[in-house]
Structure formats: C-alpha cells, structure tokens
Short mmCIF file of C-alpha atoms in Angstrom, two decimals:
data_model
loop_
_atom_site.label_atom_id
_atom_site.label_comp_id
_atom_site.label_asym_id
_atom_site.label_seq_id
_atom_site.Cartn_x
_atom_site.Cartn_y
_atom_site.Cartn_z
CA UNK A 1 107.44 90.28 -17.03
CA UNK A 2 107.34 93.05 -14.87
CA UNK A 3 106.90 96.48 -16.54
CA UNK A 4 109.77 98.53 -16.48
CA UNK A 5 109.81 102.13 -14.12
CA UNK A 6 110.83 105.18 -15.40
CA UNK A 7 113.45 106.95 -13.29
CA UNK A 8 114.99 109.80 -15.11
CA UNK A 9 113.78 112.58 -17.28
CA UNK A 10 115.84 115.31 -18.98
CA UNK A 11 115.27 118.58 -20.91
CA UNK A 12 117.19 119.85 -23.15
CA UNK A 13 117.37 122.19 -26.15
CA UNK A 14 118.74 120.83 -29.53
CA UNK A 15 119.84 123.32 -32.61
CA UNK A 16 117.78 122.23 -35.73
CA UNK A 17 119.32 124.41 -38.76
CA UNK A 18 117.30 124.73 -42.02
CA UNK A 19 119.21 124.45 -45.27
CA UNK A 20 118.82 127.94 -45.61
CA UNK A 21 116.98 131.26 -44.06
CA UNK A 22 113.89 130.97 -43.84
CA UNK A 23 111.59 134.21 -45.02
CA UNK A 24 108.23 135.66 -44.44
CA UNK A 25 105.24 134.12 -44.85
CA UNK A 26 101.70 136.24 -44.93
CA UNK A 27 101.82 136.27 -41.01
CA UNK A 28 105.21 136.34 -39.66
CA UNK A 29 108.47 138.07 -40.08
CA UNK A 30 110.59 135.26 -40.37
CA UNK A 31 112.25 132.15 -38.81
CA UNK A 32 115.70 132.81 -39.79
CA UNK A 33 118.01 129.95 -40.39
CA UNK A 34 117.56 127.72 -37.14
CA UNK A 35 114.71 126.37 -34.61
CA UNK A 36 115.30 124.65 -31.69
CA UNK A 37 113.36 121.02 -30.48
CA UNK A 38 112.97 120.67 -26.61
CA UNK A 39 113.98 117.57 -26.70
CA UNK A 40 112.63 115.34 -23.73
CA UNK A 41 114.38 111.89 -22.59
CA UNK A 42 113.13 109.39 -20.48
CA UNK A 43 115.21 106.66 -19.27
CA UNK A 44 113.99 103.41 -17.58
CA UNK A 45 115.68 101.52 -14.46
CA UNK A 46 116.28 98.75 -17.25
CA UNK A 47 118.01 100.84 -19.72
CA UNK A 48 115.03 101.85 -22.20
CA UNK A 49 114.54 105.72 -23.12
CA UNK A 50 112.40 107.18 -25.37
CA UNK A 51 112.11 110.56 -26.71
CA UNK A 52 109.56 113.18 -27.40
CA UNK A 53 109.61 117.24 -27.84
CA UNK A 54 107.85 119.63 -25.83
CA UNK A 55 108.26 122.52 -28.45
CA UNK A 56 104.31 122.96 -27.88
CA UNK A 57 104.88 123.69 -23.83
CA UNK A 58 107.66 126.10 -24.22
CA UNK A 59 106.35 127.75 -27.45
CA UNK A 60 105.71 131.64 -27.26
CA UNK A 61 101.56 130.83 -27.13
CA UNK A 62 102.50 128.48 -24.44
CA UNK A 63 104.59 131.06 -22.20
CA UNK A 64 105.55 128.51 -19.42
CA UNK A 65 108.72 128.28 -18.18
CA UNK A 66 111.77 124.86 -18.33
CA UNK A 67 110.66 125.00 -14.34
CA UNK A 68 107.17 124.28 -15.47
CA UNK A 69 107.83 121.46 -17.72
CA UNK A 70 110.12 119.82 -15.41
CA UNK A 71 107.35 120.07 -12.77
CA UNK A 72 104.67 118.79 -14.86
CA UNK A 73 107.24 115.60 -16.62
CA UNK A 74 107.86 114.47 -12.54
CA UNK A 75 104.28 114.37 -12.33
CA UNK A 76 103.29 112.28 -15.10
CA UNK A 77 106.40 110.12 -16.07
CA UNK A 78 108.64 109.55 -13.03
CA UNK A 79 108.10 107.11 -10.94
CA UNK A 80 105.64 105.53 -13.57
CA UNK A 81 106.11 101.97 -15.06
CA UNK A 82 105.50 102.29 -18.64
CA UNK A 83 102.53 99.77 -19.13
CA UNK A 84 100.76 102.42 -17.07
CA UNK A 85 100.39 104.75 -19.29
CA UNK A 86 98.38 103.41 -22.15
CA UNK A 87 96.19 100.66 -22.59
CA UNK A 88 97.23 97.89 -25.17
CA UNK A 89 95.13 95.07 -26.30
CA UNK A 90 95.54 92.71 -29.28
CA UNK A 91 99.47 95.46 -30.02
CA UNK A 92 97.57 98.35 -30.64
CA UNK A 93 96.87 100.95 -28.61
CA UNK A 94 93.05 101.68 -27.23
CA UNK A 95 93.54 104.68 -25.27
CA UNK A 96 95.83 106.28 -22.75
CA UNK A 97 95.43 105.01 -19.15
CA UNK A 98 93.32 107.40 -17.13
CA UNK A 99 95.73 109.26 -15.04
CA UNK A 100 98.46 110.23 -18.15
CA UNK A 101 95.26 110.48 -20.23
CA UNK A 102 94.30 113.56 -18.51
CA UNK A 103 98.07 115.24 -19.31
CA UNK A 104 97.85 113.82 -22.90
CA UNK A 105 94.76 115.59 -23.32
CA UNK A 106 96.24 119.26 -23.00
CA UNK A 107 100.29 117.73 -23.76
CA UNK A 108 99.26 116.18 -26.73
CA UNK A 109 103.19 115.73 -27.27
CA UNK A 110 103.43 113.45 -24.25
CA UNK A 111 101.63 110.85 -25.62
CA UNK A 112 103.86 110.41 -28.58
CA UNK A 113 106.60 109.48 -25.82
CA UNK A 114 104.32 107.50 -24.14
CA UNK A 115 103.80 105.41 -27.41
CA UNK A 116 107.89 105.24 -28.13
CA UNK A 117 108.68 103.93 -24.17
CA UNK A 118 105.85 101.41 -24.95
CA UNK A 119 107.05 99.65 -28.62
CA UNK A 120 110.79 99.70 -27.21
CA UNK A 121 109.55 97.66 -24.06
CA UNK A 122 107.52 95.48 -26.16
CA UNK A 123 110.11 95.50 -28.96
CA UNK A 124 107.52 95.98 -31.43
CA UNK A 125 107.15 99.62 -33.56
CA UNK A 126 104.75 102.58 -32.74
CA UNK A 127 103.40 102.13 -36.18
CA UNK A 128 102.19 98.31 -35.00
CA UNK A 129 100.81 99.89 -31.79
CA UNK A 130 98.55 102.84 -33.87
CA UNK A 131 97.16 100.23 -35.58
CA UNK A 132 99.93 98.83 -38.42
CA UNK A 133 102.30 99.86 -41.13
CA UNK A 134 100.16 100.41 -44.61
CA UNK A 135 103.13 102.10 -46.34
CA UNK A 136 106.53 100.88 -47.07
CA UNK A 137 107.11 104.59 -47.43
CA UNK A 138 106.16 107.83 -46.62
CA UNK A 139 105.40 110.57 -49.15
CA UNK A 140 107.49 114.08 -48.03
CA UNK A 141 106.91 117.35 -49.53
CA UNK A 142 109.72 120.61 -48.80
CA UNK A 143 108.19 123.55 -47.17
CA UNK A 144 110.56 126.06 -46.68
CA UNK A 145 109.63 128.13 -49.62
CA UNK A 146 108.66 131.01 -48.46
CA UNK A 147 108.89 134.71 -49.74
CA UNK A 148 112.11 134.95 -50.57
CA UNK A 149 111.72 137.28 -52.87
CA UNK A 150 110.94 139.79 -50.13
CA UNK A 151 114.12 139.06 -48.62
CA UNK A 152 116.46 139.63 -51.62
CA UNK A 153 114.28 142.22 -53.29
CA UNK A 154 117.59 143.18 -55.49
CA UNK A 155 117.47 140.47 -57.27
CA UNK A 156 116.18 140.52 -61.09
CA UNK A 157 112.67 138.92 -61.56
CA UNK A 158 111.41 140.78 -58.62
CA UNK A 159 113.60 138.83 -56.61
CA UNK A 160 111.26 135.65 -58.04
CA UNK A 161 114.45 133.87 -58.54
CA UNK A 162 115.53 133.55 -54.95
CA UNK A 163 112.78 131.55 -54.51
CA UNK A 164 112.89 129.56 -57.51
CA UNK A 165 116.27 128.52 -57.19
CA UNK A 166 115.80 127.00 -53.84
CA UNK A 167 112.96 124.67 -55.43
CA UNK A 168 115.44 124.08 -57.96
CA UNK A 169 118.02 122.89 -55.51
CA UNK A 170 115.21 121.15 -53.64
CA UNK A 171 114.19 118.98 -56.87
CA UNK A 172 117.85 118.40 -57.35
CA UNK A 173 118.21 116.62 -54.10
CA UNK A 174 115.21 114.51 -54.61
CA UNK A 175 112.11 116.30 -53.62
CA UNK A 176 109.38 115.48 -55.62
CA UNK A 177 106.60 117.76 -53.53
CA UNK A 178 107.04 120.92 -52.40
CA UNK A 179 104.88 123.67 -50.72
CA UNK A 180 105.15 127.22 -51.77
CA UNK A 181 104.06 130.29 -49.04
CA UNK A 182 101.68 132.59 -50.91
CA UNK A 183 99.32 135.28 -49.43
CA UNK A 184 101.71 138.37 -49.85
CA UNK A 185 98.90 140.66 -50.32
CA UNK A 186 97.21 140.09 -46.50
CA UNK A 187 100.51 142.07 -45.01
CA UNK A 188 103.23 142.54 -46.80
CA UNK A 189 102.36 144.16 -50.33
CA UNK A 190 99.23 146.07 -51.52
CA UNK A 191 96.45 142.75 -52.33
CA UNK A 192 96.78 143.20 -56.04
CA UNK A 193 100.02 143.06 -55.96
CA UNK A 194 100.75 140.65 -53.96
CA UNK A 195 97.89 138.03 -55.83
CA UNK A 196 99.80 138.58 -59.08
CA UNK A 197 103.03 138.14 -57.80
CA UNK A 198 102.15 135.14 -55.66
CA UNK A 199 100.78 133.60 -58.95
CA UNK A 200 104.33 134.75 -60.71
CA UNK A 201 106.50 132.97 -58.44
CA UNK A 202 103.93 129.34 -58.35
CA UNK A 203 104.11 129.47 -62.52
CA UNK A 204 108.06 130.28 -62.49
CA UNK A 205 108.39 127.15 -59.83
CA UNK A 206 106.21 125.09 -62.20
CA UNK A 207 108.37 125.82 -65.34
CA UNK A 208 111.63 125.31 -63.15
CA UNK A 209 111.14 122.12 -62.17
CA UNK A 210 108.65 120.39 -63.90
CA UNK A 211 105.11 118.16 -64.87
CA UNK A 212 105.69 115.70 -62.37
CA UNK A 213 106.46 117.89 -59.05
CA UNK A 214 103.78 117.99 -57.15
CA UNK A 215 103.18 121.22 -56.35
CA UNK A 216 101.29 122.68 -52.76
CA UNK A 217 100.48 126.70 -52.03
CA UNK A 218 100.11 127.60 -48.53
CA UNK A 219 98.55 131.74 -47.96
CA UNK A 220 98.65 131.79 -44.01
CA UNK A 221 95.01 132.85 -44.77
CA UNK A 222 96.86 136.11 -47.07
CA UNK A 223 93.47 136.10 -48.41
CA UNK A 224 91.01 136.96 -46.03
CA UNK A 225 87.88 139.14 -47.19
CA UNK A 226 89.59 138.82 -50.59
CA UNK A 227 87.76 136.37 -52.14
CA UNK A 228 87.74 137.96 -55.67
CA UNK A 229 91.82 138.12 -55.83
CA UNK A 230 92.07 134.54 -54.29
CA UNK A 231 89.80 134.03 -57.78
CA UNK A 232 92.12 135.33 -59.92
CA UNK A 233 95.14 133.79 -57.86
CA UNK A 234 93.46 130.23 -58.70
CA UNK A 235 92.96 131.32 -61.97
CA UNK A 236 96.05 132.39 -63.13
CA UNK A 237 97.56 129.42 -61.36
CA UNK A 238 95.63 126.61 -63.14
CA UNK A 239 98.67 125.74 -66.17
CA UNK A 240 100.84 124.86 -62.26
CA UNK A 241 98.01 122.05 -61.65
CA UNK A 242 98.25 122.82 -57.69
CA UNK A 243 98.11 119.73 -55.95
CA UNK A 244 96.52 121.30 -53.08
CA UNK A 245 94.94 125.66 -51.48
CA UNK A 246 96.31 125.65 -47.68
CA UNK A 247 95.05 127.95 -45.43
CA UNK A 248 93.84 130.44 -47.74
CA UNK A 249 90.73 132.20 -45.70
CA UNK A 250 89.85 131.71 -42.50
CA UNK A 251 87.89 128.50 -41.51
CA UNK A 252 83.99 130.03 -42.34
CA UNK A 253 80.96 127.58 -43.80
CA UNK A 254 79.70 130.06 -45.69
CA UNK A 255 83.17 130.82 -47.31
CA UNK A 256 84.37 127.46 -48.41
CA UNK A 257 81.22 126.81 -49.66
CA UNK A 258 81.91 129.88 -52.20
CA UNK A 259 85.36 128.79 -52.72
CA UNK A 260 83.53 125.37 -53.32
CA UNK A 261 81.98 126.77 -55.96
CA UNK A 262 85.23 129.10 -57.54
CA UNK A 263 86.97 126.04 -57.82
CA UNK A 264 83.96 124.41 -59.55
CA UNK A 265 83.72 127.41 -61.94
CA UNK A 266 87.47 127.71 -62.55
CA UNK A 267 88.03 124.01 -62.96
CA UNK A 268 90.48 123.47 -60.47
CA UNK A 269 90.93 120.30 -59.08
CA UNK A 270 93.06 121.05 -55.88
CA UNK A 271 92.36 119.96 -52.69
CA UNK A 272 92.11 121.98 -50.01
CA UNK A 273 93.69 121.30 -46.61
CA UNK A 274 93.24 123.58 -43.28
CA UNK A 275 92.82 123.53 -39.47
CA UNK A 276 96.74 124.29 -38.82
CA UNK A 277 95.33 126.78 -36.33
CA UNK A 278 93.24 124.54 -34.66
CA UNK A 279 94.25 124.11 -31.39
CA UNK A 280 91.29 122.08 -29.36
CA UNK A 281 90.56 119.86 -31.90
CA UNK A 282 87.89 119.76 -33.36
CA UNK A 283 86.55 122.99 -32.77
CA UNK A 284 82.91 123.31 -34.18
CA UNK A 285 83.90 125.50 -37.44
CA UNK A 286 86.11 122.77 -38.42
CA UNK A 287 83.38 119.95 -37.96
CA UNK A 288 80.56 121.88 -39.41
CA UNK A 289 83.42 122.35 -42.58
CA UNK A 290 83.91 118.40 -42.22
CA UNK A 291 80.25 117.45 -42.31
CA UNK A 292 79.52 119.48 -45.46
CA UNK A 293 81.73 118.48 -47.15
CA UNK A 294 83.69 121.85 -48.11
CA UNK A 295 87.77 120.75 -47.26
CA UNK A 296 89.39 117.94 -48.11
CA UNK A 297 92.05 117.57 -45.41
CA UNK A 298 92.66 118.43 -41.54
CA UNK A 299 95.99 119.79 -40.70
CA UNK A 300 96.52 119.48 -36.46
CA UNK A 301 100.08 120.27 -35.46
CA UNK A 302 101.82 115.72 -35.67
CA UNK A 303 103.53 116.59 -32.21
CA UNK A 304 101.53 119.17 -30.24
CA UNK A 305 98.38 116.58 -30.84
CA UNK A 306 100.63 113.67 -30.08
CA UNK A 307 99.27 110.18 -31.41
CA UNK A 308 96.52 109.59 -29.22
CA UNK A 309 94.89 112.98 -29.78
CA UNK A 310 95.03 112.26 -33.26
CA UNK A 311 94.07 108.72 -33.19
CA UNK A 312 90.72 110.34 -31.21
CA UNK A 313 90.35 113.11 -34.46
CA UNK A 314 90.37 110.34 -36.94
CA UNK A 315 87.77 108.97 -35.22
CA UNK A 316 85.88 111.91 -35.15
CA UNK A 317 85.91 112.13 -39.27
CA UNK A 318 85.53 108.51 -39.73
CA UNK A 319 81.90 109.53 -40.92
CA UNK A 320 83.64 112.18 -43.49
CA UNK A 321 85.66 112.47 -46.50
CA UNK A 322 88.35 114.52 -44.86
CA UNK A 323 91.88 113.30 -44.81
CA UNK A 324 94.47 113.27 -42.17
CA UNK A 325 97.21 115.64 -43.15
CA UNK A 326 99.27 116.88 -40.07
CA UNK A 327 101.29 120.22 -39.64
CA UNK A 328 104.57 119.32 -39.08
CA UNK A 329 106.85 122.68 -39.12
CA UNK A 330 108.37 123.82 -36.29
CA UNK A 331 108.98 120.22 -34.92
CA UNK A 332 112.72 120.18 -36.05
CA UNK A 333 114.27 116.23 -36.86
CA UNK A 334 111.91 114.59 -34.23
CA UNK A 335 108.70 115.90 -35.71
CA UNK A 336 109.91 114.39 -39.38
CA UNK A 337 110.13 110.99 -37.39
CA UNK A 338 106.65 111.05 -35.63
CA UNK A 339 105.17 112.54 -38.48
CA UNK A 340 106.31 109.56 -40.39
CA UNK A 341 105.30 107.06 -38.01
CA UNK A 342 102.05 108.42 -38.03
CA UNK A 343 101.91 108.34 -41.51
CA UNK A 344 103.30 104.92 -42.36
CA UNK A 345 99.74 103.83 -40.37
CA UNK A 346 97.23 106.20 -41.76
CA UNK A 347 95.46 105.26 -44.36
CA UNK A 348 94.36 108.60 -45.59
CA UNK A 349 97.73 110.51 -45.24
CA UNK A 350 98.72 112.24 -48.11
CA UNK A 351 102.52 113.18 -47.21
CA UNK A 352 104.58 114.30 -45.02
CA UNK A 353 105.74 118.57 -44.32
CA UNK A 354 109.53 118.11 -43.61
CA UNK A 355 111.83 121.34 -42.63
CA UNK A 356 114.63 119.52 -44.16
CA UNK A 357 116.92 120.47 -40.73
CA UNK A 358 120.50 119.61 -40.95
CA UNK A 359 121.16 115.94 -38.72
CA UNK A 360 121.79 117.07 -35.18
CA UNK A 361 121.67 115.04 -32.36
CA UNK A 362 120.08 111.75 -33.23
CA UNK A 363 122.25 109.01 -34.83
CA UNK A 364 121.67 107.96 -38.83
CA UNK A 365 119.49 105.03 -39.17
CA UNK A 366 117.51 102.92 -41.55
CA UNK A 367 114.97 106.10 -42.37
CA UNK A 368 116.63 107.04 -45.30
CA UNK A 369 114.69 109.73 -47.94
CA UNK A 370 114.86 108.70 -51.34
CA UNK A 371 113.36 110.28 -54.73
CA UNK A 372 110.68 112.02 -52.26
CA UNK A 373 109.75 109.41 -50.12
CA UNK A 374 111.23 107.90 -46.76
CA UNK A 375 111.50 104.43 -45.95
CA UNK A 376 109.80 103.12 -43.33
CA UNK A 377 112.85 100.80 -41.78
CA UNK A 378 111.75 98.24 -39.09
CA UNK A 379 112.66 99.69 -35.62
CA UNK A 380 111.15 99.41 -32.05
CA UNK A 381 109.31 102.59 -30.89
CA UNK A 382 110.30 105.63 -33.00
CA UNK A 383 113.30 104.00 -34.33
CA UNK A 384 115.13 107.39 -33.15
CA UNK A 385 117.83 107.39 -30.90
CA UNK A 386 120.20 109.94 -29.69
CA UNK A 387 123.88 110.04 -30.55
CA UNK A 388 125.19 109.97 -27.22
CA UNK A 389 128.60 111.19 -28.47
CA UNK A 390 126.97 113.98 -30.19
CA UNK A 391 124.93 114.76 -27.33
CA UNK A 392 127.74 115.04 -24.88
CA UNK A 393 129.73 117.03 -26.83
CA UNK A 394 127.48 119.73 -28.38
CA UNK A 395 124.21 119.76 -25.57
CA UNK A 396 124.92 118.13 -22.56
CA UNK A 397 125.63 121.80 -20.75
CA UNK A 398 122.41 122.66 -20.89
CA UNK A 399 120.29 119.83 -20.12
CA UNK A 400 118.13 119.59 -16.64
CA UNK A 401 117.70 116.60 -15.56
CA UNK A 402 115.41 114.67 -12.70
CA UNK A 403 115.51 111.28 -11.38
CA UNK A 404 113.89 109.26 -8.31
#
C-alpha cells in the first residue's frame, strides 16, 4: 500500500480556559484564567489528519512569527508521504527519518504529529509505536494551585483559604494528586516569610483533604541561595508526607548533594523532580545530577520535546535511576493527551501534570478521568480528534491554512 501524502496544513489558535484564575507562582505574575494551544492540522490526500501544537514555536522565548511557522510546516510536512518521516520496524518507532529528523531535533513538537499521522495510517496507537501500552491508566495530578493567597489577600487565614478551597474542590471532583506552587519568599514576600507561609498553606491542604492525597510542592526555584529556609520549609512540612520537592534551587552538583543530605537528616522521603528549564536536553548539569545520583526525576516540557526527543532522553538515563516525569503546563487539552500517551508506555512515569482546561475543540472520547487516573481507551494515533462542528463555529476565522 502506497503511503499516503500530506497536502494540507493549518494553524490555528484554540481558547483553553482553566477552571479558575490562575495566580503567581515564585517567577511569574500570573496566567490569568485562559491559555491558548496553536493547534496544527495536517490532512492527507486520503482523508487522515493528525494533530499537534506548536505552543513551543510561537511562545514568548520563541519570538517567531504564524508567517514563520507556516514557512517552516510547508517545509517539512507538505508534500511529504507520511512513512517518510519516521522509521518503523517490528510497530515501533526507531528514529525519525533523516530529513524531518533534523526539524524534530529543534521542533521537538513536530514529532509528536509525526507519530499521530503514522498510528492513524497504520491503524495502530502511538503508544504501540513508542514501544507499547504498560498502563491501563494514567496517574494525573492538578497543578493549578498556585498562590492564591496573594491574589485574595482579604481573605481570613492570610488568604490561605483561597487556595485551600480550590484543592478542596479539586479532591471533590476526583483528584487524588495535586501539586502546590511554593517559593513565595524568592520574589514576592520577604524569605522568612514567605518559607513559613508556604509551609502554612502545604499543612492546611494536607488537613483539608486528607492521608491518601498525594501531595507535590513545586518553588519555581523560590529558594535559591536559601538553603537554610528550604530546611526549615522541609521541616515543618514533614506531618504533609510530600510526595515529591520540584524545582526548588537551581540545578547545581554541589547543591543537591547538600539537599541530599537535608533530606537524609530531616527524614524526608520525597523525591525530587527537576530539569523543567531544560531546554537542550540533556544539558551537562542535568547529567552530572543524573550520574550521581542526587534527583530522582527529569521534567522536559511532553510537547516542546515531542516523543522522539524524549524517547532519545530515556535513553540517555537508561544507565540511571532517574525517572521520566514530563512538564506538561502550558500545553492546554492536547498536551493532557500526548502526555498520556507518553505515559501509558513509560515504564518509569510517575503521573501526569494536567491544567484541567475546560473541553474546547476536540470531540469527547473514550479518555475518560476517573478517581485520579485516565483511561487509556484503544484509539489509532492520539485518539484525539477535532470537533469539526465546534471548530467551524468558534475557530475557523482565524485559521491559515496551506495546501499543494
């Protein structure tokens, strides 16, 4: 059978609303209450399409321009039959072919389409093709806890309870993992301060919704050169039984080693994740960090990687300890669904970050989340396909589109 040719492309740019406004964390002054995903469409002479986002391209450390994208999609997808852009053997993927290869290497995000045009021609899933499905489902924690508290500082409690009533409504709905922004002292209050309330609002959380929530801290590193208050954060935090420290220094050797060695002290048995910032993976730091030992898991943006960028970064720690455990935020509905995919084939994924954005443009399928996980339905390719109705009605006025 003859390979099917891809002859249109589209951009477009999709609302994706969070459940509610989103705050500070120790970097930034906000998201607000909506995001957008670039959403990218590639259609086939036959009728196939699959779908990627190129949030990463048009981000503000990006800078380029719609033109840009459209420019660099005609060069690497149109035109182009799909088996020529990775190389399959035995339904998995080995590696991109050489020509995309060398786009999926700085478009990490590309490759992820790449990987959803190939399962829906071969009718088989992208899980199958990154190796196999070794979940029936996928582990999901809420992170859009941030400091609310600095938002609504009116509110009694120091404004604590803004916060803790969204991880109350979050339990409520079925979350059973949640990450909570700390790191208040590194901009936003004095560091005192800001250490003892970051560890007021992770103990009020704990006691709100209880034991069995799994319970993640992300600082933004809100603790850099402040070793001794990220002590007593730890310390004061060790009745909340943190599931995992994210982010809370810089990457340094010589640091983790010492925070090593708090944890040791303290008896804390969190993990601890980094390398959201890591943008050429894996940057020496990182692997230095990996070979010794001193992190637990490696934290890549799912999307702006893509699937064969990651698949290469496993590799890299296969001769490590350290887990796969991709940054997802930012990545809207479509991110949830590749970071899922990706996770339903990794062994060492621990779960998954999900924005919890309102449905938008892509219909409701077999995905469903349920009491904290999602299930992994059987579906060629991502499984996730756009409500053309939807589409039409809400987005279709400001898509740009190419064909041959």
């Amino acid at each position: 059978m003859v390979s099917q040719k891809i002859t249109e492309i589209s951009v477009t740019p999709i609302s994706a609303y969070y459940p509610h406004e989103i705050g500070r964390n120790a970097r930034n002054t906000g998201h607000g209450i909506s995001g957008i995903e670039w959403l990218v469409r590639a259609k086939t002479e036959g009728g196939i399409e699959g779908l990627t986002i190129a949030n990463a391209f048009l981000s503000n450390l990006g800078g380029n321009s719609v033109e840009e994208l459209m420019k660099l999609l005609r060069e690497v997808f149109l035109g182009i039959r799909i088996n020529d852009l990775l190389e399959i053997s035995d339904g998995r993927v080995v590696k991109p072919k050489p020509n995309p290869g060398r786009a999926f290497r700085q478009n990490g995000w590309m490759s992820i389409l790449a990987y959803d045009l190939a399962g829906r021609e071969l009718g088989v899933s992208a899980i199958e093709l990154l190796g196999g499905k070794v979940r029936d489902r996928v582990p999901a924690y809420d992170t859009t806890l941030y400091f609310q508290d600095l938002r609504n500082p009116d509110n009694l409690n120091d404004g604590i309870a803004s916060v803790v009533d969204e991880a109350k409504e979050a339990h409520s709905l079925g979350w059973r993992q949640m990450k909570i922004k700390v790191g208040r002292g590194g901009r936003w209050m004095s560091p005192a301060s800001g250490a003892q309330r970051d560890a007021d609002v992770v103990n009020s959380i704990r006691e709100a919704v209880g034991p069995e929530t799994i319970l993640y801290v992300d600082a933004n590193f809100g603790y850099k050169n402040r070793l001794d208050l990220l002590e007593f954060f730890i310390k004061e935090t060790l009745p909340a039984n943190l599931g995992w420290l994210e982010e809370m220094i810089p990457p340094s050797l010589a640091e983790y080693k010492e925070l090593r060695r708090m944890q040791e002290r303290l008896g804390s048995n969190a993990l601890l994740v980094c390398g959201e910032v890591d943008r050429d993976p894996i940057s020496y730091v990182y692997m230095d960090m990996a070979e010794e030992g001193v992190f637990d898991g490696y934290q890549p943006d799912i999307v702006s990687q893509g699937f064969s960028r990651w698949k290469q970064i496993e590799d890299q720690l296969s001769g490590t300890k350290i887990v796969s455990q991709p940054h997802c935020f930012g990545n809207g509905n479509f991110g949830t669904r590749a970071a899922l995919i990706y996770g339903a084939s990794c062994e060492g994924f621990i779960s998954l970050e999900d924005e919890r954005i309102a449905p938008n443009v892509y219909e409701e399928d077999e995905f469903k989340f349920k009491n904290g996980t999602y299930e992994v339905a059987d579906a060629a390719g991502l499984g996730l396909n756009v409500d053309e109705e939807i589409f039409q009605r809400k987005y279709s006025h400001n898509e740009e589109r190419i064909v041959t």
